[in-house]
PDB file of C-alpha atoms in Angstrom:
ATOM      1  CA  ASP A  17       0.000   0.000   0.000  1.00 59.00           C
ATOM      2  CA  GLY A  18       1.227   3.486  -0.835  1.00 70.00           C
ATOM      3  CA  GLY A  19       1.477   5.936   1.987  1.00 93.00           C
ATOM      4  CA  ILE A  20       3.529   7.964   4.403  1.00 96.00           C
ATOM      5  CA  THR A  21       5.309   6.332   7.315  1.00 97.00           C
ATOM      6  CA  GLN A  22       6.310   8.346  10.329  1.00 97.00           C
ATOM      7  CA  SER A  23       8.392   6.832  13.062  1.00 92.00           C
ATOM      8  CA  PRO A  24       8.414   6.471  15.923  1.00 93.00           C
ATOM      9  CA  LYS A  25       4.807   7.050  16.976  1.00 94.00           C
ATOM     10  CA  TYR A  26       5.877   8.272  20.431  1.00 96.00           C
ATOM     11  CA  LEU A  27       9.204   9.876  21.291  1.00 95.00           C
ATOM     12  CA  PHE A  28      10.520  11.050  24.625  1.00 95.00           C
ATOM     13  CA  ARG A  29      13.581  13.241  25.046  1.00 92.00           C
ATOM     14  CA  LYS A  30      15.309  15.235  27.709  1.00 92.00           C
ATOM     15  CA  GLU A  31      15.480  18.990  27.349  1.00 92.00           C
ATOM     16  CA  GLY A  32      18.624  20.115  25.552  1.00 91.00           C
ATOM     17  CA  GLN A  33      18.853  17.076  23.272  1.00 92.00           C
ATOM     18  CA  ASN A  34      18.348  17.200  19.520  1.00 94.00           C
ATOM     19  CA  VAL A  35      15.924  14.632  18.142  1.00 95.00           C
ATOM     20  CA  THR A  36      15.185  13.519  14.574  1.00 96.00           C
ATOM     21  CA  LEU A  37      11.746  12.461  13.376  1.00 97.00           C
ATOM     22  CA  SER A  38      11.556  10.163  10.395  1.00 97.00           C
ATOM     23  CA  CYS A  39       9.208  10.538   7.417  1.00 98.00           C
ATOM     24  CA  GLU A  40       9.209   8.202   4.399  1.00 98.00           C
ATOM     25  CA  GLN A  41       6.757   8.147   1.496  1.00 97.00           C
ATOM     26  CA  ASN A  42       6.283   5.675  -1.348  1.00 96.00           C
ATOM     27  CA  LEU A  43       3.691   7.721  -3.224  1.00 94.00           C
ATOM     28  CA  ASN A  44       6.274   9.132  -5.643  1.00 93.00           C
ATOM     29  CA  HIS A  45       5.265  12.626  -4.567  1.00 93.00           C
ATOM     30  CA  ASP A  46       7.606  15.511  -5.283  1.00 92.00           C
ATOM     31  CA  ALA A  47       6.572  17.753  -2.397  1.00 93.00           C
ATOM     32  CA  MET A  48       6.884  16.969   1.302  1.00 95.00           C
ATOM     33  CA  TYR A  49       5.903  18.978   4.344  1.00 95.00           C
ATOM     34  CA  TRP A  50       6.254  19.076   8.110  1.00 97.00           C
ATOM     35  CA  TYR A  51       3.459  20.449  10.279  1.00 96.00           C
ATOM     36  CA  ARG A  52       3.203  20.920  13.996  1.00 97.00           C
ATOM     37  CA  GLN A  53      -0.151  20.406  15.720  1.00 96.00           C
ATOM     38  CA  ASP A  54      -0.944  21.798  19.167  1.00 94.00           C
ATOM     39  CA  PRO A  55      -4.379  21.651  20.838  1.00 87.00           C
ATOM     40  CA  GLY A  56      -6.576  24.478  19.574  1.00 84.00           C
ATOM     41  CA  GLN A  57      -3.866  25.775  17.220  1.00 86.00           C
ATOM     42  CA  GLY A  58      -4.592  23.917  14.024  1.00 89.00           C
ATOM     43  CA  LEU A  59      -1.719  22.814  11.811  1.00 94.00           C
ATOM     44  CA  ARG A  60       1.262  25.128  11.431  1.00 94.00           C
ATOM     45  CA  LEU A  61       3.820  24.652   8.676  1.00 94.00           C
ATOM     46  CA  ILE A  62       7.426  24.137   9.778  1.00 97.00           C
ATOM     47  CA  TYR A  63       9.261  23.348   6.522  1.00 97.00           C
ATOM     48  CA  TYR A  64       8.425  22.144   3.055  1.00 95.00           C
ATOM     49  CA  SER A  65      10.356  20.779   0.103  1.00 95.00           C
ATOM     50  CA  GLN A  66       9.295  20.621  -3.521  1.00 92.00           C
ATOM     51  CA  ILE A  67      12.402  18.923  -4.884  1.00 92.00           C
ATOM     52  CA  VAL A  68      15.373  16.930  -3.674  1.00 95.00           C
ATOM     53  CA  ASN A  69      18.124  19.019  -2.050  1.00 96.00           C
ATOM     54  CA  ASP A  70      15.881  22.059  -1.736  1.00 95.00           C
ATOM     55  CA  PHE A  71      13.532  23.171   1.046  1.00 96.00           C
ATOM     56  CA  GLN A  72      11.878  26.319   2.352  1.00 95.00           C
ATOM     57  CA  LYS A  73      10.979  27.593   5.791  1.00 96.00           C
ATOM     58  CA  GLY A  74       7.363  27.642   6.802  1.00 94.00           C
ATOM     59  CA  ASP A  75       5.692  29.813   9.412  1.00 91.00           C
ATOM     60  CA  ILE A  76       7.424  28.347  12.482  1.00 95.00           C
ATOM     61  CA  ALA A  77      10.843  27.105  11.292  1.00 97.00           C
ATOM     62  CA  GLU A  78      12.885  28.456  14.212  1.00 96.00           C
ATOM     63  CA  GLY A  79      14.482  25.652  16.208  1.00 96.00           C
ATOM     64  CA  TYR A  80      13.950  23.055  13.472  1.00 98.00           C
ATOM     65  CA  SER A  81      16.035  21.741  10.588  1.00 97.00           C
ATOM     66  CA  VAL A  82      15.342  19.398   7.674  1.00 98.00           C
ATOM     67  CA  SER A  83      17.106  17.629   4.855  1.00 97.00           C
ATOM     68  CA  ARG A  84      15.878  16.213   1.547  1.00 98.00           C
ATOM     69  CA  GLU A  85      18.599  13.947   0.199  1.00 97.00           C
ATOM     70  CA  LYS A  86      16.139  11.484  -1.327  1.00 97.00           C
ATOM     71  CA  LYS A  87      12.731  12.005  -2.890  1.00 96.00           C
ATOM     72  CA  GLU A  88      11.205   9.486  -0.482  1.00 97.00           C
ATOM     73  CA  SER A  89      12.595  10.881   2.754  1.00 98.00           C
ATOM     74  CA  PHE A  90      12.202  14.164   4.615  1.00 98.00           C
ATOM     75  CA  PRO A  91      13.522  13.903   8.195  1.00 98.00           C
ATOM     76  CA  LEU A  92      12.900  16.684  10.704  1.00 98.00           C
ATOM     77  CA  THR A  93      15.348  17.531  13.477  1.00 97.00           C
ATOM     78  CA  VAL A  94      13.994  19.299  16.527  1.00 96.00           C
ATOM     79  CA  THR A  95      16.958  21.120  17.978  1.00 95.00           C
ATOM     80  CA  SER A  96      17.610  22.263  21.521  1.00 91.00           C
ATOM     81  CA  ALA A  97      16.914  25.812  20.282  1.00 90.00           C
ATOM     82  CA  GLN A  98      13.201  25.035  19.927  1.00 91.00           C
ATOM     83  CA  LYS A  99      11.729  26.545  23.071  1.00 90.00           C
ATOM     84  CA  ASN A 100       8.567  24.474  23.274  1.00 93.00           C
ATOM     85  CA  PRO A 101       9.139  21.242  21.345  1.00 95.00           C
ATOM     86  CA  THR A 102       6.464  19.057  22.946  1.00 96.00           C
ATOM     87  CA  ALA A 103       3.821  18.599  20.236  1.00 96.00           C
ATOM     88  CA  PHE A 104       2.296  16.287  17.646  1.00 97.00           C
ATOM     89  CA  TYR A 105       4.322  16.390  14.417  1.00 98.00           C
ATOM     90  CA  LEU A 106       2.750  15.528  11.086  1.00 97.00           C
ATOM     91  CA  CYS A 107       4.512  14.819   7.819  1.00 97.00           C
ATOM     92  CA  ALA A 108       2.659  15.171   4.519  1.00 95.00           C
ATOM     93  CA  SER A 109       3.304  14.865   0.810  1.00 94.00           C
ATOM     94  CA  SER A 110       1.656  15.923  -2.409  1.00 91.00           C
ATOM     95  CA  THR A 111       2.135  15.901  -6.143  1.00 88.00           C
ATOM     96  CA  ILE A 112       2.953  19.123  -7.949  1.00 80.00           C
ATOM     97  CA  ARG A 113       0.803  19.737 -10.987  1.00 69.00           C
ATOM     98  CA  GLN A 114       0.741  22.903 -13.043  1.00 61.00           C
ATOM     99  CA  GLY A 115      -2.482  24.805 -12.567  1.00 56.00           C
ATOM    100  CA  LEU A 116      -4.060  22.302 -10.198  1.00 62.00           C
ATOM    101  CA  ASN A 117      -4.006  22.062  -6.431  1.00 68.00           C
ATOM    102  CA  SER A 118      -2.985  18.705  -5.078  1.00 81.00           C
ATOM    103  CA  PRO A 119      -4.333  17.446  -1.764  1.00 87.00           C
ATOM    104  CA  LEU A 120      -1.954  16.633   1.049  1.00 91.00           C
ATOM    105  CA  HIS A 121      -1.513  13.055   2.167  1.00 93.00           C
ATOM    106  CA  PHE A 122      -0.578  12.874   5.841  1.00 96.00           C
ATOM    107  CA  GLY A 123       1.248  10.312   7.913  1.00 97.00           C
ATOM    108  CA  ASN A 124      -0.086   9.279  11.315  1.00 96.00           C
ATOM    109  CA  GLY A 125       2.224  11.580  13.206  1.00 97.00           C
ATOM    110  CA  THR A 126       4.874  11.433  15.902  1.00 97.00           C
ATOM    111  CA  ARG A 127       4.035  12.641  19.377  1.00 96.00           C
ATOM    112  CA  LEU A 128       7.162  14.180  20.874  1.00 97.00           C
ATOM    113  CA  THR A 129       7.419  14.816  24.596  1.00 96.00           C
ATOM    114  CA  VAL A 130      10.392  16.745  25.947  1.00 94.00           C
ATOM    115  CA  THR A 131      10.910  16.917  29.716  1.00 92.00           C
TER     116      THR A 131
ATOM    117  CA  GLN B  26      -4.710  38.429   5.487  1.00 57.00           C
ATOM    118  CA  GLN B  27      -3.407  34.889   5.517  1.00 69.00           C
ATOM    119  CA  GLN B  28      -5.671  33.635   8.291  1.00 89.00           C
ATOM    120  CA  VAL B  29      -8.542  31.218   7.991  1.00 95.00           C
ATOM    121  CA  LYS B  30     -11.006  31.624  10.846  1.00 96.00           C
ATOM    122  CA  GLN B  31     -12.935  28.490  11.783  1.00 97.00           C
ATOM    123  CA  SER B  32     -15.906  28.153  14.118  1.00 97.00           C
ATOM    124  CA  PRO B  33     -17.111  26.694  16.361  1.00 97.00           C
ATOM    125  CA  GLN B  34     -14.158  25.231  18.228  1.00 96.00           C
ATOM    126  CA  SER B  35     -16.286  22.287  19.363  1.00 96.00           C
ATOM    127  CA  LEU B  36     -19.684  20.924  18.492  1.00 97.00           C
ATOM    128  CA  ILE B  37     -21.937  18.278  19.993  1.00 97.00           C
ATOM    129  CA  VAL B  38     -24.898  16.902  18.046  1.00 97.00           C
ATOM    130  CA  GLN B  39     -27.184  13.925  18.318  1.00 97.00           C
ATOM    131  CA  LYS B  40     -27.131  11.119  15.809  1.00 97.00           C
ATOM    132  CA  GLY B  41     -29.022  12.187  12.702  1.00 97.00           C
ATOM    133  CA  GLY B  42     -28.379  15.882  13.303  1.00 97.00           C
ATOM    134  CA  ILE B  43     -26.731  18.214  10.788  1.00 97.00           C
ATOM    135  CA  PRO B  44     -23.596  19.799  12.223  1.00 98.00           C
ATOM    136  CA  ILE B  45     -22.359  22.891  10.393  1.00 98.00           C
ATOM    137  CA  ILE B  46     -18.783  24.159  10.575  1.00 98.00           C
ATOM    138  CA  ASN B  47     -17.983  27.608   9.234  1.00 98.00           C
ATOM    139  CA  CYS B  48     -14.805  29.152   7.879  1.00 98.00           C
ATOM    140  CA  ALA B  49     -13.946  32.644   6.709  1.00 97.00           C
ATOM    141  CA  TYR B  50     -10.937  34.049   4.881  1.00 96.00           C
ATOM    142  CA  GLU B  51      -9.613  37.422   3.758  1.00 93.00           C
ATOM    143  CA  ASN B  52      -7.115  36.704   1.005  1.00 90.00           C
ATOM    144  CA  THR B  53      -8.907  36.723  -2.357  1.00 90.00           C
ATOM    145  CA  ALA B  54      -5.947  34.909  -3.927  1.00 90.00           C
ATOM    146  CA  PHE B  55      -7.064  31.651  -2.295  1.00 91.00           C
ATOM    147  CA  ASP B  56      -8.367  29.365  -5.035  1.00 90.00           C
ATOM    148  CA  TYR B  57      -8.772  25.969  -3.389  1.00 92.00           C
ATOM    149  CA  PHE B  58     -10.660  25.155  -0.209  1.00 95.00           C
ATOM    150  CA  PRO B  59     -10.233  21.625   1.185  1.00 95.00           C
ATOM    151  CA  TRP B  60     -11.642  20.092   4.341  1.00 97.00           C
ATOM    152  CA  TYR B  61      -9.692  17.505   6.300  1.00 97.00           C
ATOM    153  CA  GLN B  62     -10.987  14.982   8.835  1.00 98.00           C
ATOM    154  CA  GLN B  63      -8.774  13.763  11.657  1.00 97.00           C
ATOM    155  CA  PHE B  64      -9.428  10.918  14.086  1.00 96.00           C
ATOM    156  CA  PRO B  65      -7.552  10.768  17.414  1.00 92.00           C
ATOM    157  CA  GLY B  66      -3.972   9.600  17.031  1.00 90.00           C
ATOM    158  CA  LYS B  67      -4.140   9.728  13.230  1.00 94.00           C
ATOM    159  CA  GLY B  68      -3.115  12.186  10.561  1.00 95.00           C
ATOM    160  CA  PRO B  69      -5.730  14.312   8.790  1.00 96.00           C
ATOM    161  CA  ALA B  70      -7.254  12.943   5.604  1.00 96.00           C
ATOM    162  CA  LEU B  71      -8.833  14.896   2.776  1.00 95.00           C
ATOM    163  CA  LEU B  72     -12.609  14.792   3.063  1.00 96.00           C
ATOM    164  CA  ILE B  73     -13.895  17.097   0.339  1.00 95.00           C
ATOM    165  CA  ALA B  74     -12.682  20.206  -1.487  1.00 94.00           C
ATOM    166  CA  ILE B  75     -14.144  23.040  -3.533  1.00 94.00           C
ATOM    167  CA  ARG B  76     -12.950  25.752  -5.916  1.00 91.00           C
ATOM    168  CA  PRO B  77     -14.408  29.285  -5.858  1.00 89.00           C
ATOM    169  CA  ASP B  78     -16.193  28.935  -9.197  1.00 91.00           C
ATOM    170  CA  VAL B  79     -18.645  26.491  -7.589  1.00 92.00           C
ATOM    171  CA  SER B  80     -21.180  27.405  -4.861  1.00 95.00           C
ATOM    172  CA  GLU B  81     -21.835  23.905  -3.562  1.00 96.00           C
ATOM    173  CA  LYS B  82     -20.286  20.464  -3.695  1.00 96.00           C
ATOM    174  CA  LYS B  83     -21.656  17.207  -2.298  1.00 97.00           C
ATOM    175  CA  GLU B  84     -19.886  13.950  -1.625  1.00 95.00           C
ATOM    176  CA  GLY B  85     -22.087  11.446   0.118  1.00 97.00           C
ATOM    177  CA  ARG B  86     -23.325  12.977   3.382  1.00 97.00           C
ATOM    178  CA  PHE B  87     -20.793  15.822   3.252  1.00 98.00           C
ATOM    179  CA  THR B  88     -21.583  19.142   1.560  1.00 97.00           C
ATOM    180  CA  ILE B  89     -19.475  22.266   1.166  1.00 96.00           C
ATOM    181  CA  SER B  90     -21.292  25.559   0.650  1.00 96.00           C
ATOM    182  CA  PHE B  91     -19.192  28.404  -0.731  1.00 96.00           C
ATOM    183  CA  ASN B  92     -20.031  32.120  -0.698  1.00 95.00           C
ATOM    184  CA  LYS B  93     -17.374  33.917  -2.695  1.00 94.00           C
ATOM    185  CA  SER B  94     -18.695  37.442  -2.091  1.00 94.00           C
ATOM    186  CA  ALA B  95     -18.773  36.913   1.669  1.00 95.00           C
ATOM    187  CA  LYS B  96     -15.464  35.001   1.616  1.00 95.00           C
ATOM    188  CA  GLN B  97     -17.007  32.230   3.658  1.00 97.00           C
ATOM    189  CA  PHE B  98     -17.415  28.487   3.245  1.00 97.00           C
ATOM    190  CA  SER B  99     -18.984  25.839   5.399  1.00 98.00           C
ATOM    191  CA  LEU B 100     -19.178  22.086   5.841  1.00 98.00           C
ATOM    192  CA  HIS B 101     -22.524  20.386   6.461  1.00 98.00           C
ATOM    193  CA  ILE B 102     -22.726  16.751   7.543  1.00 98.00           C
ATOM    194  CA  MET B 103     -26.120  15.214   6.766  1.00 97.00           C
ATOM    195  CA  ASP B 104     -27.541  12.441   8.958  1.00 97.00           C
ATOM    196  CA  SER B 105     -24.494  12.558  11.232  1.00 97.00           C
ATOM    197  CA  GLN B 106     -23.309   9.285  12.774  1.00 97.00           C
ATOM    198  CA  PRO B 107     -21.166   8.503  15.840  1.00 97.00           C
ATOM    199  CA  GLY B 108     -18.415   7.465  13.421  1.00 97.00           C
ATOM    200  CA  ASP B 109     -18.258  11.072  12.200  1.00 98.00           C
ATOM    201  CA  SER B 110     -16.894  12.119  15.599  1.00 98.00           C
ATOM    202  CA  ALA B 111     -13.537  13.647  14.727  1.00 97.00           C
ATOM    203  CA  THR B 112     -11.724  16.948  14.349  1.00 97.00           C
ATOM    204  CA  TYR B 113     -12.430  18.821  11.133  1.00 98.00           C
ATOM    205  CA  PHE B 114     -10.070  21.367   9.602  1.00 97.00           C
ATOM    206  CA  CYS B 115     -10.910  23.782   6.838  1.00 97.00           C
ATOM    207  CA  ALA B 116      -8.080  25.145   4.749  1.00 95.00           C
ATOM    208  CA  ALA B 117      -7.443  27.629   1.988  1.00 94.00           C
ATOM    209  CA  GLN B 118      -4.702  27.482  -0.612  1.00 90.00           C
ATOM    210  CA  ALA B 119      -3.014  29.946  -2.938  1.00 86.00           C
ATOM    211  CA  GLY B 120      -0.048  28.530  -4.830  1.00 80.00           C
ATOM    212  CA  THR B 121       2.096  26.580  -2.392  1.00 77.00           C
ATOM    213  CA  ALA B 122       0.600  28.272   0.675  1.00 81.00           C
ATOM    214  CA  LEU B 123      -2.006  26.108   2.415  1.00 88.00           C
ATOM    215  CA  ILE B 124      -3.450  27.770   5.503  1.00 91.00           C
ATOM    216  CA  PHE B 125      -5.446  25.717   8.000  1.00 94.00           C
ATOM    217  CA  GLY B 126      -8.186  26.802  10.351  1.00 95.00           C
ATOM    218  CA  LYS B 127      -7.756  25.874  13.997  1.00 95.00           C
ATOM    219  CA  GLY B 128     -10.122  22.944  13.828  1.00 96.00           C
ATOM    220  CA  THR B 129     -13.538  21.919  15.123  1.00 97.00           C
ATOM    221  CA  THR B 130     -13.959  18.907  17.363  1.00 97.00           C
ATOM    222  CA  LEU B 131     -17.251  17.207  16.540  1.00 98.00           C
ATOM    223  CA  SER B 132     -18.906  14.726  18.847  1.00 98.00           C
ATOM    224  CA  VAL B 133     -21.963  12.830  17.608  1.00 97.00           C
ATOM    225  CA  SER B 134     -23.853  11.113  20.403  1.00 95.00           C
ATOM    226  CA  SER B 135     -25.896   8.010  19.863  1.00 89.00           C
TER     227      SER B 135
END
């Protein structure tokens, strides 16, 4: 089955440690995205990438970093500079088609808890 | 300008009722308006979407109504079922920018 795999589902880290969240897709989508979800805040865009080796900051990129070395993979690193990292992180992908909007396909998220 | 305002924040209806979730936007460049459904512990999934050249779109029990002049759109769920209990997000897109509302948690009681 095609889809997006995020791992792990739950992640616990001590404050001050960097942590990397995995996102893999086998949908052959060009674009990939990272969103952060907090209760009552909706989904806020952290980073997105439309092509391998290129990515752009979203609305809340501070304290996060990404890489896009392969089309299928878009890992997110939550650095110690992120002041409030505890959240539910969602990875998504989409096709890119000229003149048409493509829906996002989401993974099932990683819940990160930093203490 | 880039915000999408969604209301209500939460909604409780009885089985068979018709919950309505409303969204409003300011940016007239938005040209695609999807709704996503999210169950607890899962990622959102596309439910239904509409473009501004259409005033209404139905897919099964789900209907989007779109009022371009008022810059508002809404989701109606006909004959709601307990299995519809979820969080619903409206969104608006212009180019690569997809802006989400803050979500509505719907609970359908049996």
